[in-house]
Each structure stands twice: as structure tokens, then as C-alpha cells.
Amino acid sequence: MNTTTFRFYLVFLYAILVLYIGGIEDAISHGGAMGYEQPKVNYYNGGNGKADYNVEHFFRGEHTNNWALLVCTSRFWFNYRHIANVLGFYRTVKKLGIPDSQIILMLADDMACNPRNSYAGSIFNNENHKLNLYGDNIEVDYRGYEVNVENFIRVLTGRHEPEVARSKRLLTDDKSNILIFLTGHGGDEFLKFQDNEEISSHDLADAFKQMWEKKRYHEILFMVDTCQANTLYTRFNSPNILAIGSSKFGENSYSHHSDPELGVAVIDRFTYYTLEFFESVDPHNVTLYQLFNTYSPQKLQSHSEYRTDLFNRPLDQVPVTDFFGSVMRADLTPSTNVNEQKNEKEETTINNNNSNENIKRKSPKTKQISYRITEKPTSIQVKNNNDNESNLFNSKFIVSSLIFLVVFGLLSWSSNFVKSNLILNTNDLKDLKSKTK
């Protein structure tokens, strides 16, 4: 065998080997190569015996309750989008299980009843007008001029006047996770309230410090959608606070689109892409790290940044439902409704002047603790890929091999090597016939 023939077959064998290895890698990626399967992890779900494949069961926090404080600090018709921002968050957290009793909603103006609103009683964050954010079941806790810096600080610190209703109070404890969302007009380390007063980053830092000292939270997710939003959390020094803003120092926070019928912008970019994320994923199976990575400068036209030095958990181990959803816990409730057991009976005979009656006294009932699940567990159904597992010689490998052989044959048929070594000419055929005779 000469050198040319050797090279020809070497290239052929090399190509077959490449295709074979590719088939092995493809089979392994599907968990079916050589008969091996990818490991599966089962999670206990309320005793129903079904497997759950969601992030919540992997990285559940130590909190026992969730609260949300949603604040729009702007009034006047041209700030319509700020109301829509807050109501979009309000709808999302309610959809994920936080009840109205644990949501404090502060709206500085009532855009739904504004005379300029051509859709009376409705607020939309999209120009197609398919989703009314105001709806029939909205509960506004602070509205109009009640939305000011003083009331906001009082809500955070819990320093209310005695006559303030419980529905207006943030009744949190040291096991509460709190989502705080602010939107409006701001600047370098300040946020305006109704174009009348401002709250500074120092005020916020001091309020959070009081909350931590009074054990009013376990963890806080602080989100701000305003101009130069990232400057609002620079003074924070209390533990367990995760903060993110829509724009860095010197940048504006822009609206996403306008409604030609209303004549105003209806939502900001940061809020729009946050809500879009929740609509496009399974919220029980994603982390804050995935959410924060969706805020690209190309989408926002600004640079969203987050601060994690005060937070003691890695973001890829924090489910979004730790702040945007409700928790499921087993409460211990004392139950006195127990089956009466006649174990020990003390009978005492008492002589009464009026009548001789025998009175039996029983020993007091003992209290037992009964366990009950206060909320129904959430399960995520995941399709099983066992039926689709690929073996070593899968269809992709076979098709690729056939295509390669056809192309390789066509190319080699036209080569000088094949013509000189493999294709028999007429003289070769005459010599072959003479030899056979």
C-alpha cells in the first residue's frame, strides 16, 4: 500500500471515528448512553408521594411569612406609568400567593378616576388594553396625600398612631421576608414624594436599621424603578438586605412604550421586563439570579445594578418566590377536641342536706397537639424524558453517517487516486478476461 492509499483510508477512518464519538456525546447528554441514566432527585411534597422538580424545595429560606410594600410616589396624569408599575407588581405578588392582608399598597394619585382617563375606572400597562390592572379586588391602603415620607417611614418602623387600622400596618417579625418596591422620580440619593418632599438614602438606611434592631424582618428585597435608582441603597448597612435599581448614577430610567389613546407612557422598562419575566417562566422554578440577569442595558437603556454584600445567600440559591410568593408551613395548633378517654376517674360521694346524690368527678382533659398543613403544597409537573432517551447508535448518528458516506463517495470518485487505483479501464478488463481463460 503506497502513501496515497494509506492517507486516503486514514482520513476515512478518522471521519467515521468523529461521527461515532459525536453519537456517544449526544447519547450521554440525553442520559441514555450505555444504559446509564441521569440521576433523579425526588422531593417530599406534603405526603402525596409525587416528585417535585422545583427550586423552592432545593433552596427554601428560613422565613415563615411574606410581605410586600409597594409604593408609587408620583401624582399627576403624566406620571400614569408609575401607577401602572406598582399595580403590575401588585397583581404579580397576589397571583403568586401573597394575600391582601400582607400587602401594603400606597398610591399617590387615583389615575383610574382621572378626568383625562378615557377608560374610566381602569388602568392599563399595555396599549392593547387587554388587562385592567385596577380591577374589582384592589385594596389601596394609602392614597392621595396619605402617601408621604412620614407615613412611609412609620410603615417601615411600625411607629403608628393608636387609631391607625391594622390593615395599614406592616405586621412583620424576625421571620418575615419583605419585598419593597418604589417607583417615581428621583435623583442622586433621593426619591421625590408627590413633587413636594424627598426621602434620602440616609433616611432609608436609618429606617432599615431600626427595623433590624426591632426584629421586624428576616430578609428584604429592595427594588427601585426611578432615575439614578442605584444611588438610593448606597448608605444601607443593615444585614440581610438585597437591593437592586433600574439605573446607575447619572442615568435616567426610561418608559417602555406609550398609549396613543391615553397620550401618556403606560409602563417603565425596568418594570416591563420584570413582569415579562414572571409571565414567561415557572416562578416556582427560577431564582433571583436568573431574574437579575434579564436586565440588560440594551433592553433598559440604562445599567441596572444590584448590591449583595449585605445579603448572606448566593443569588442562584434564592427562589424568586422567597420574596414574590407565599410560603407553606405546618402550624402547630392546640386542639381540645380529643377523644375522651376514661383512664383515671375519681369518684367522690358528697352528702347534701337536700338530697343524697352521688357526684362523680372526672379528671381534667389533657390537651393534645394536632398537626395540620395550613396551605396546599404546590407541585410542578415535569415531563419524564425516559421514553426519549437516545442509545449509542441513535437516528442522528445514522443519518449523519449516511450523508457523510454519500458526500465522501462523490468527492473520492472524482479524485485522481480513485481513477488510478479503483476504477478499472478497458485494458484492465481485457487482461482480466484473458487471465480467466
Coordinates of C-alpha atoms in Angstrom, one line a residue:
M1 CA 0.0 0.0 0.0
N2 CA 1.5 3.3 -1.1
T3 CA 1.5 6.5 0.9
T4 CA -1.5 8.0 -1.0
T5 CA -3.7 4.9 -0.4
F6 CA -2.7 5.0 3.3
R7 CA -3.7 8.6 3.7
F8 CA -7.0 8.0 1.8
Y9 CA -8.1 5.3 4.2
L10 CA -6.8 7.1 7.3
V11 CA -8.9 10.2 6.5
F12 CA -11.9 7.9 6.0
L13 CA -11.4 6.1 9.4
Y14 CA -10.9 9.4 11.2
A15 CA -14.2 10.8 9.9
I16 CA -16.1 7.7 11.0
L17 CA -14.5 7.9 14.4
V18 CA -15.5 11.6 14.8
L19 CA -19.1 10.7 14.0
Y20 CA -19.0 7.8 16.4
I21 CA -17.8 10.0 19.3
G22 CA -20.4 12.6 18.4
G23 CA -23.1 9.9 18.8
I24 CA -21.7 8.9 22.2
E25 CA -21.8 12.5 23.4
D26 CA -25.3 13.0 22.2
A27 CA -26.5 9.9 23.8
I28 CA -24.9 10.8 27.2
S29 CA -26.4 14.3 27.1
H30 CA -29.8 12.6 26.9
G31 CA -29.0 10.3 29.8
G32 CA -29.2 7.0 27.8
A33 CA -25.7 6.1 26.7
M34 CA -24.5 2.6 27.6
G35 CA -27.7 2.1 29.5
Y36 CA -26.9 4.7 32.2
E37 CA -29.5 7.2 33.3
Q38 CA -29.1 10.7 34.7
P39 CA -29.7 10.8 38.5
K40 CA -33.1 11.9 39.5
V41 CA -33.9 13.6 42.8
N42 CA -37.3 13.2 44.5
Y43 CA -38.6 15.8 46.8
Y44 CA -41.2 15.2 49.5
N45 CA -44.4 17.1 48.8
G46 CA -46.9 17.1 51.6
G47 CA -47.2 13.3 51.7
N48 CA -48.7 12.9 48.2
G49 CA -45.8 10.7 47.1
K50 CA -45.1 12.7 43.9
A51 CA -41.8 14.0 42.8
D52 CA -41.3 17.8 42.5
Y53 CA -38.7 19.4 40.4
N54 CA -38.7 23.0 41.6
V55 CA -36.2 25.3 43.0
E56 CA -38.4 26.0 46.0
H57 CA -37.7 22.6 47.5
F58 CA -33.9 22.9 46.9
F59 CA -33.3 26.3 48.4
R60 CA -36.2 27.2 50.7
G61 CA -35.4 30.1 53.0
E62 CA -35.8 30.2 56.8
H63 CA -38.7 32.7 56.8
T64 CA -42.2 31.8 57.7
N65 CA -44.2 34.7 56.1
N66 CA -44.0 37.1 53.2
W67 CA -45.0 40.7 53.0
A68 CA -44.9 43.3 50.2
L69 CA -44.7 47.1 50.4
L70 CA -45.5 48.7 47.0
V71 CA -45.2 52.5 46.7
C72 CA -45.9 54.9 43.9
T73 CA -44.6 58.3 44.9
S74 CA -45.8 60.3 41.9
R75 CA -49.1 62.1 41.2
F76 CA -50.5 64.0 38.1
W77 CA -51.7 62.5 34.9
F78 CA -48.3 62.5 33.0
N79 CA -47.0 60.1 35.7
Y80 CA -49.6 57.4 34.7
R81 CA -46.8 54.8 34.2
H82 CA -45.7 55.0 37.8
I83 CA -49.2 53.9 39.0
A84 CA -49.1 51.1 36.4
N85 CA -45.7 50.0 37.6
V86 CA -46.9 49.5 41.1
L87 CA -50.2 47.8 40.1
G88 CA -48.2 45.4 37.9
F89 CA -46.2 44.3 40.9
Y90 CA -49.3 44.2 43.0
R91 CA -51.0 41.8 40.5
T92 CA -47.9 39.6 40.3
V93 CA -47.4 39.1 44.1
K94 CA -51.1 38.4 44.6
K95 CA -51.0 35.9 41.8
L96 CA -48.1 34.1 43.5
G97 CA -50.0 33.8 46.8
I98 CA -49.3 36.9 49.0
P99 CA -52.8 37.9 50.3
D100 CA -54.0 41.5 50.5
S101 CA -53.7 41.3 54.3
Q102 CA -49.9 41.2 53.8
I103 CA -49.6 43.8 51.1
I104 CA -49.3 47.5 51.8
L105 CA -50.3 49.4 48.7
M106 CA -49.5 53.1 48.5
L107 CA -50.8 55.1 45.5
A108 CA -50.1 58.9 45.4
D109 CA -52.9 59.5 42.9
D110 CA -56.0 57.9 41.5
M111 CA -55.4 57.6 37.8
A112 CA -58.4 55.3 37.3
C113 CA -60.8 58.2 38.1
N114 CA -58.8 61.0 36.5
P115 CA -61.0 63.1 34.1
R116 CA -58.4 62.6 31.3
N117 CA -58.7 58.8 31.5
S118 CA -60.8 57.7 28.5
Y119 CA -61.2 54.3 30.2
A120 CA -62.8 55.3 33.5
G121 CA -62.1 53.0 36.4
S122 CA -59.4 51.2 34.5
I123 CA -55.6 51.3 34.4
F124 CA -53.6 49.5 31.7
N125 CA -49.9 48.9 31.3
N126 CA -50.2 47.8 27.6
E127 CA -51.7 49.6 24.7
N128 CA -53.8 46.6 23.7
H129 CA -56.0 47.3 26.8
K130 CA -56.4 43.6 27.5
L131 CA -55.5 43.6 31.2
N132 CA -57.1 46.0 33.6
L133 CA -54.7 46.4 36.5
Y134 CA -57.2 48.3 38.7
G135 CA -59.9 45.6 38.6
D136 CA -62.5 45.0 41.2
N137 CA -60.5 43.4 44.0
I138 CA -57.8 46.0 44.5
E139 CA -57.2 47.2 48.1
V140 CA -55.4 50.5 48.4
D141 CA -54.1 51.2 51.9
Y142 CA -52.7 54.7 51.5
R143 CA -53.9 57.0 48.7
G144 CA -53.5 60.6 47.7
Y145 CA -51.8 62.9 50.3
E146 CA -51.5 60.0 52.7
V147 CA -48.6 58.9 50.6
N148 CA -45.8 60.9 52.1
V149 CA -42.4 60.4 53.7
E150 CA -43.7 60.4 57.3
N151 CA -46.2 57.6 56.7
F152 CA -43.8 55.6 54.6
I153 CA -41.2 55.7 57.5
R154 CA -44.0 54.8 60.0
V155 CA -45.0 51.8 58.0
L156 CA -41.4 50.6 57.9
T157 CA -40.6 51.2 61.6
G158 CA -44.1 50.3 63.0
R159 CA -44.5 53.6 64.8
H160 CA -48.1 54.4 64.2
E161 CA -50.7 56.4 66.0
P162 CA -53.1 54.2 68.0
E163 CA -56.0 54.9 65.7
V164 CA -54.3 53.5 62.6
A165 CA -56.0 50.4 61.4
R166 CA -54.2 47.0 61.4
S167 CA -54.7 46.8 57.6
K168 CA -52.4 49.8 57.2
R169 CA -49.6 48.3 59.3
L170 CA -46.7 46.2 58.3
L171 CA -47.1 43.5 61.0
T172 CA -43.9 41.7 60.4
D173 CA -41.5 39.8 62.7
D174 CA -38.0 38.4 62.6
K175 CA -39.2 35.6 60.3
S176 CA -40.7 37.9 57.6
N177 CA -39.3 38.3 54.1
I178 CA -40.3 41.7 52.7
L179 CA -40.5 42.9 49.1
I180 CA -40.2 46.7 48.9
F181 CA -40.8 48.3 45.5
L182 CA -40.6 52.0 45.0
T183 CA -41.2 54.0 41.7
G184 CA -41.4 57.6 40.9
H185 CA -39.0 60.5 40.2
G186 CA -35.6 60.5 41.8
G187 CA -32.0 61.7 41.7
D188 CA -28.7 61.3 43.4
E189 CA -29.6 59.5 46.7
F190 CA -33.1 60.8 46.9
L191 CA -36.7 60.0 45.8
K192 CA -39.4 62.6 45.5
F193 CA -42.8 62.1 47.1
Q194 CA -45.6 64.0 45.1
D195 CA -43.1 66.7 43.9
N196 CA -43.4 68.1 47.4
E197 CA -40.8 66.3 49.6
E198 CA -38.0 63.9 49.4
I199 CA -36.7 60.8 51.1
S200 CA -32.9 60.3 51.1
S201 CA -30.7 57.2 51.1
H202 CA -29.8 58.1 54.7
D203 CA -33.5 58.1 55.7
L204 CA -33.9 54.7 54.2
A205 CA -30.8 53.3 55.8
D206 CA -31.9 54.6 59.2
A207 CA -35.4 53.1 58.9
F208 CA -33.9 49.7 57.9
K209 CA -31.5 49.8 60.8
Q210 CA -34.5 50.4 63.2
M211 CA -36.3 47.5 61.6
W212 CA -33.4 45.2 62.2
E213 CA -33.0 46.2 65.8
K214 CA -36.7 45.8 66.4
K215 CA -36.6 42.4 64.7
R216 CA -39.1 43.4 62.1
Y217 CA -37.7 41.4 59.2
H218 CA -35.7 38.4 58.2
E219 CA -34.7 39.4 54.7
I220 CA -35.5 42.4 52.5
L221 CA -35.6 42.7 48.7
F222 CA -35.4 46.4 47.9
M223 CA -36.3 47.3 44.3
V224 CA -36.4 50.8 42.8
D225 CA -37.5 52.0 39.4
T226 CA -36.5 55.6 39.1
C227 CA -33.8 57.8 37.7
Q228 CA -30.4 57.2 39.4
A229 CA -32.1 54.4 41.4
N230 CA -28.8 52.6 42.3
T231 CA -27.8 55.6 44.5
L232 CA -30.7 55.0 46.9
Y233 CA -29.1 51.9 48.5
T234 CA -25.5 53.1 48.8
R235 CA -26.0 54.0 52.5
F236 CA -27.5 50.7 53.6
N237 CA -25.6 49.0 56.4
S238 CA -28.2 46.6 57.9
P239 CA -27.8 42.8 57.3
N240 CA -29.9 40.6 55.1
I241 CA -30.9 43.3 52.6
L242 CA -30.7 42.7 48.8
A243 CA -31.0 45.8 46.7
I244 CA -31.4 46.5 43.0
G245 CA -32.1 49.6 41.0
S246 CA -33.1 50.3 37.4
S247 CA -30.3 52.9 36.6
K248 CA -26.9 53.9 38.0
F249 CA -25.6 57.3 39.0
G250 CA -26.2 59.9 36.2
E251 CA -28.6 57.8 34.2
N252 CA -32.4 58.1 33.6
S253 CA -34.9 55.4 33.9
Y254 CA -36.9 55.3 30.7
S255 CA -40.5 54.3 29.8
H256 CA -41.1 51.3 27.6
H257 CA -44.0 52.5 25.3
S258 CA -46.8 54.9 25.2
D259 CA -50.6 54.5 24.6
P260 CA -51.7 56.8 21.7
E261 CA -55.3 56.8 23.1
L262 CA -54.3 57.9 26.6
G263 CA -51.5 60.1 25.3
V264 CA -49.0 59.0 28.0
A265 CA -46.4 56.4 28.7
V266 CA -48.0 53.4 30.4
I267 CA -45.1 51.5 31.9
D268 CA -41.3 51.8 32.6
R269 CA -38.8 49.5 31.0
F270 CA -37.4 48.0 34.3
T271 CA -40.9 47.1 35.4
Y272 CA -42.0 45.9 32.0
Y273 CA -39.2 43.3 31.7
T274 CA -39.6 42.2 35.3
L275 CA -43.3 41.4 34.7
E276 CA -42.5 39.8 31.4
F277 CA -40.1 37.5 33.1
F278 CA -42.7 36.3 35.5
E279 CA -45.2 35.7 32.7
S280 CA -42.7 33.6 30.7
V281 CA -41.3 31.3 33.3
D282 CA -42.5 28.9 36.0
P283 CA -42.0 31.2 39.0
H284 CA -41.6 28.2 41.4
N285 CA -38.5 27.1 39.4
V286 CA -36.4 30.2 38.9
T287 CA -34.0 32.2 41.1
L288 CA -33.3 35.8 41.6
Y289 CA -30.0 35.3 39.8
Q290 CA -31.9 34.4 36.7
L291 CA -34.3 37.4 37.1
F292 CA -31.4 39.9 37.6
N293 CA -29.6 38.6 34.5
T294 CA -32.5 39.6 32.3
Y295 CA -31.9 43.3 33.0
S296 CA -29.6 44.1 30.0
P297 CA -28.5 47.6 29.1
Q298 CA -29.9 47.1 25.6
K299 CA -33.4 46.5 27.0
L300 CA -33.4 49.1 29.8
Q301 CA -31.3 51.7 28.0
S302 CA -29.7 52.1 31.4
H303 CA -27.5 50.0 33.7
S304 CA -29.3 48.0 36.4
E305 CA -27.0 47.1 39.3
Y306 CA -27.6 45.2 42.5
R307 CA -25.9 45.1 45.9
T308 CA -25.3 41.7 47.6
D309 CA -22.6 42.4 50.2
L310 CA -25.3 42.7 53.0
F311 CA -27.1 39.5 51.8
N312 CA -25.9 36.2 53.2
R313 CA -27.2 33.9 50.5
P314 CA -25.9 33.4 46.9
L315 CA -28.5 34.6 44.4
D316 CA -28.5 31.4 42.5
Q317 CA -29.9 29.7 45.6
V318 CA -32.7 32.2 46.3
P319 CA -36.0 31.3 44.6
V320 CA -38.0 34.4 43.4
T321 CA -40.9 33.1 45.5
D322 CA -38.9 33.8 48.7
F323 CA -40.0 37.4 48.1
F324 CA -42.7 37.4 45.4
G325 CA -44.7 34.5 46.7
S326 CA -46.1 33.0 49.8
V327 CA -44.6 30.3 52.0
M328 CA -46.1 27.0 53.0
R329 CA -45.5 25.9 56.6
A330 CA -47.0 23.4 59.0
D331 CA -48.5 25.2 62.0
L332 CA -48.9 23.7 65.4
T333 CA -52.5 24.3 66.6
P334 CA -53.7 23.2 70.0
S335 CA -56.8 21.0 69.8
T336 CA -59.0 20.3 72.8
N337 CA -61.4 18.3 70.8
V338 CA -59.9 15.0 71.7
N339 CA -61.5 11.6 72.1
E340 CA -62.4 11.3 75.7
Q341 CA -60.6 8.5 77.4
K342 CA -61.7 7.2 80.8
N343 CA -58.3 6.4 82.1
E344 CA -58.5 7.8 85.6
K345 CA -61.8 8.5 87.3
E346 CA -62.1 9.8 90.8
E347 CA -65.4 9.3 92.4
T348 CA -66.3 11.1 95.5
T349 CA -69.5 10.9 97.4
I350 CA -70.8 14.1 98.8
N351 CA -73.6 14.3 101.3
N352 CA -76.1 17.1 100.5
N353 CA -78.6 18.3 103.0
N354 CA -81.4 18.4 100.5
S355 CA -80.7 15.1 98.7
N356 CA -78.3 12.3 98.8
E357 CA -76.7 12.4 95.4
N358 CA -73.6 10.8 94.2
I359 CA -71.5 13.1 92.1
K360 CA -68.7 11.7 90.0
R361 CA -65.8 13.9 89.2
K362 CA -63.6 13.1 86.3
S363 CA -60.0 14.0 85.9
P364 CA -59.5 17.1 83.6
K365 CA -59.0 16.6 79.9
T366 CA -55.4 16.7 78.6
K367 CA -54.6 18.8 75.6
Q368 CA -53.0 17.3 72.6
I369 CA -51.2 18.9 69.7
S370 CA -52.5 18.2 66.3
Y371 CA -50.6 19.0 63.1
R372 CA -52.2 20.4 60.0
I373 CA -50.9 21.9 56.8
T374 CA -52.2 25.4 56.5
E375 CA -51.7 25.7 52.8
K376 CA -51.9 23.2 50.0
P377 CA -48.4 22.3 48.7
T378 CA -47.6 23.4 45.2
S379 CA -46.4 20.8 42.8
I380 CA -44.8 21.3 39.5
Q381 CA -45.4 18.5 36.9
V382 CA -42.3 17.8 34.8
K383 CA -42.3 15.6 31.8
N384 CA -40.3 12.4 32.1
N385 CA -37.7 12.0 29.4
N386 CA -37.1 8.3 29.9
D387 CA -39.1 7.5 26.7
N388 CA -37.0 9.8 24.6
E389 CA -33.6 8.6 25.8
S390 CA -31.1 8.0 23.0
N391 CA -29.0 5.0 22.7
L392 CA -25.5 4.8 21.2
F393 CA -26.5 4.4 17.6
N394 CA -29.3 6.9 17.5
S395 CA -31.1 8.3 14.4
K396 CA -28.9 11.4 14.3
F397 CA -25.7 9.3 14.2
I398 CA -27.1 7.0 11.4
V399 CA -28.3 9.9 9.2
S400 CA -25.1 11.8 9.7
S401 CA -23.1 8.7 8.7
L402 CA -25.1 8.1 5.6
I403 CA -24.8 11.8 4.4
F404 CA -21.1 11.7 5.1
L405 CA -20.6 8.4 3.1
V406 CA -22.5 9.8 0.1
V407 CA -20.6 13.1 0.0
F408 CA -17.3 11.3 0.7
G409 CA -18.0 8.8 -2.2
L410 CA -18.9 11.6 -4.6
L411 CA -15.7 13.5 -3.8
S412 CA -13.5 10.5 -3.9
W413 CA -14.9 9.2 -7.2
S414 CA -13.7 12.3 -8.9
S415 CA -10.2 12.2 -7.4
N416 CA -7.1 11.1 -9.3
F417 CA -6.4 8.4 -6.7
V418 CA -9.7 6.6 -7.4
K419 CA -9.4 6.9 -11.1
S420 CA -5.9 5.5 -11.0
N421 CA -6.4 2.8 -8.3
L422 CA -10.1 1.9 -8.0
I423 CA -11.7 2.4 -11.4
L424 CA -10.9 -0.3 -13.9
N425 CA -10.2 0.9 -17.5
T426 CA -10.8 -1.1 -20.7
N427 CA -7.3 -2.6 -20.9
D428 CA -7.7 -3.9 -17.3
L429 CA -10.9 -5.6 -18.3
K430 CA -9.2 -7.4 -21.3
D431 CA -6.3 -8.6 -19.1
L432 CA -8.8 -9.8 -16.5
K433 CA -10.7 -11.9 -19.2
S434 CA -7.6 -13.4 -20.7
K435 CA -6.4 -14.5 -17.2
T436 CA -9.7 -16.2 -16.5
K437 CA -9.5 -18.2 -19.8

